[in-house]
Each structure stands twice: as structure tokens, then as C-alpha cells.
mmCIF file of C-alpha atoms in Angstrom:
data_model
loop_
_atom_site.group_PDB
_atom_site.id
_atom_site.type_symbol
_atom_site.label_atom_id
_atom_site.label_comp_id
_atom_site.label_asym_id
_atom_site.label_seq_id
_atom_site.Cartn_x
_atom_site.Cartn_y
_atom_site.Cartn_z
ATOM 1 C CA UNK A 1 0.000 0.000 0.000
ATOM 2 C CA UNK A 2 2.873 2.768 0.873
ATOM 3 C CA UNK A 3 4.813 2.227 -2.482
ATOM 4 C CA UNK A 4 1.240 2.224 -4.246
ATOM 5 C CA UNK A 5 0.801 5.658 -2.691
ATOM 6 C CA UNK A 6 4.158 7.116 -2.994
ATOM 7 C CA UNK A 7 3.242 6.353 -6.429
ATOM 8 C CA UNK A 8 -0.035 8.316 -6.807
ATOM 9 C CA UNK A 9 -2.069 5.371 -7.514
ATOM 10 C CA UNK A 10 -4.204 6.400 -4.464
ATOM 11 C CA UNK A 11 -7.274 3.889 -5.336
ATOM 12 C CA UNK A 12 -5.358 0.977 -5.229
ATOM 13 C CA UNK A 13 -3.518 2.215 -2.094
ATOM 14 C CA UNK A 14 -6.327 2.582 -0.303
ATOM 15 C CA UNK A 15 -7.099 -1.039 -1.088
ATOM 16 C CA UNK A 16 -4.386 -2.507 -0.825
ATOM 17 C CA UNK A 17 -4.113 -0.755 3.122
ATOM 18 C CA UNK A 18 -7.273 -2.172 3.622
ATOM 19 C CA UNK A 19 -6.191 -5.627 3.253
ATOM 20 C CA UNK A 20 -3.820 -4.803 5.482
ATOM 21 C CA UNK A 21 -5.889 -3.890 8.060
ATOM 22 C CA UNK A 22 -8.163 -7.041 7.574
ATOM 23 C CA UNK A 23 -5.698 -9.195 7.871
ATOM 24 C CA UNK A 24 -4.452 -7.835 11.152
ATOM 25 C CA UNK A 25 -6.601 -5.064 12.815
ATOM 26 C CA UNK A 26 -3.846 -4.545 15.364
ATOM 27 C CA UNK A 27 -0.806 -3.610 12.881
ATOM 28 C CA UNK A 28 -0.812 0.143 13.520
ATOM 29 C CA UNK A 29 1.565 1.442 10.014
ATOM 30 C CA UNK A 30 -1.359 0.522 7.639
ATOM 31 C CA UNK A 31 -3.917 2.258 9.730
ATOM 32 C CA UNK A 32 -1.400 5.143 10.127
ATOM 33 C CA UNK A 33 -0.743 5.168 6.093
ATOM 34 C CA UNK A 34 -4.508 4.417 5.772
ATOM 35 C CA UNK A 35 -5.032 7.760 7.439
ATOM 36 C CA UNK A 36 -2.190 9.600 6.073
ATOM 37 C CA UNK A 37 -3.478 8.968 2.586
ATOM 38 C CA UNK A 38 -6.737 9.598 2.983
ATOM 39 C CA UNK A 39 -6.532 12.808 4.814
ATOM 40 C CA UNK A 40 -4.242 13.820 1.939
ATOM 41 C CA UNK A 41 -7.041 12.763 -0.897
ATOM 42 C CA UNK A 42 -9.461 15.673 1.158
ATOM 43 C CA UNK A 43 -11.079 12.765 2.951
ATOM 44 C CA UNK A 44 -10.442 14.300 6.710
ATOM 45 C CA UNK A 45 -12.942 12.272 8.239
ATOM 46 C CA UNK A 46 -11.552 9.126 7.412
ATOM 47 C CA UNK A 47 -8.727 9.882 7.703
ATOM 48 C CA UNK A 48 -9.217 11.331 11.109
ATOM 49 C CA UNK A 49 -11.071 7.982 12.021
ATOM 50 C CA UNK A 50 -7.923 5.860 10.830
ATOM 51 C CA UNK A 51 -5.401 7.755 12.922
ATOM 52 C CA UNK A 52 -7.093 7.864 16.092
ATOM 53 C CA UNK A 53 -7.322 4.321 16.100
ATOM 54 C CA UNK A 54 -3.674 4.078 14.977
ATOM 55 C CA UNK A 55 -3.258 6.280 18.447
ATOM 56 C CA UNK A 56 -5.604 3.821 20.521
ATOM 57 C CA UNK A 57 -3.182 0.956 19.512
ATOM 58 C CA UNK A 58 -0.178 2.748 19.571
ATOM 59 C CA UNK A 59 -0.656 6.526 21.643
ATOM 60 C CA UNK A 60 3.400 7.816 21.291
ATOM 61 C CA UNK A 61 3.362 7.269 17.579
ATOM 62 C CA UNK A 62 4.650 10.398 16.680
ATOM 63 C CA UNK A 63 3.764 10.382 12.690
ATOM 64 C CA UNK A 64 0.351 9.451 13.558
ATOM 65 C CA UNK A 65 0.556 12.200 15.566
ATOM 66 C CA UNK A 66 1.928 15.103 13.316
ATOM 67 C CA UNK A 67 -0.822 13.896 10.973
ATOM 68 C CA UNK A 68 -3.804 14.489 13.222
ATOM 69 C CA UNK A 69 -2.973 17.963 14.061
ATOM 70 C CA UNK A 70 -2.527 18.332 10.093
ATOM 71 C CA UNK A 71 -5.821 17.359 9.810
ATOM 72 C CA UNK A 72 -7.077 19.505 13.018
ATOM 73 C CA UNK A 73 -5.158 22.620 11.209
ATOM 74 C CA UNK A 74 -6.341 21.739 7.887
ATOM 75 C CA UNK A 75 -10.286 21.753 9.442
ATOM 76 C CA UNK A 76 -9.715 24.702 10.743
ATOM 77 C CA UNK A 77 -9.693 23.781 14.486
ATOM 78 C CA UNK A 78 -5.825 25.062 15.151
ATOM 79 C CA UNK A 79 -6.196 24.734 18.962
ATOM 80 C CA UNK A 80 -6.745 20.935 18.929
ATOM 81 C CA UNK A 81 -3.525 20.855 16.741
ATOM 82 C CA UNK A 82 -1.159 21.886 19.799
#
């Protein structure tokens, strides 16, 4: 899924992250890239949804993180970004 969307071929990253996450729910770096990519693709929500439960299995991942207050600044809400 990563080299998919370093890529650009967003669709099938998003699928093939998916996968990832069905196979093992737990794994935090496809939930985190899940996140990251859809949050890039406008889809904040989702994207939102992925990392926080990136954080809930992993809560110092630090790129997870960054993201989420990207997403907080990018919705406007700049105070739950700090």
C-alpha cells in the first residue's frame, strides 16, 4: 500500500491498506498510512477515524501524531492541533 501511494495510484492504495488492516486489525503502520493517505485525498474524516485508532493501539506514535494535528489545522480547528 505505501509504495502504491508514494506512487499516486491512491485507489489501489487505499485497497491494498485495507487488506492490510483485515488481515491484522492490530498492525498500527497501515492504519497510520490508511489515514495519512486519505486525509491527503481531502477525505479528513476518514482519515481522522484511521489515525485515532492508529493512536488507541499505539498513543506515542509520533507520525500518527503530526498527521492528526494536520488534519485539526487543515479543518480549521488550530487549537486541537497543539
Amino acid at each position: 500500500g505505501y509504495v502504491a501511494m508514494r506512487q499516486g495510484a491512491l485507489e489501489d492504495a487505499d485497497a491494498f491498506l485495507s487488506k492490510a488492516i483485515a488481515i491484522d486489525p492490530k498492525e498500527v503502520t497501515p492504519l497510520r498510512n490508511r489515514g495519512i493517505l486519505r486525509a491527503h485525498a481531502g477525505k479528513l474524516r476518514d482519515g481522522y477515524v484511521d489515525l485515532v485508532s492508529a493512536l488507541m493501539l499505539a498513543a506515542d506514535d509520533v507520525e500518527a501524531l503530526k498527521d492528526l494535528a494536520r488534519i485539526y489545522d487543515r479543518a480549521g480547528h488550530r487549537a486541537d492541533a497543539v
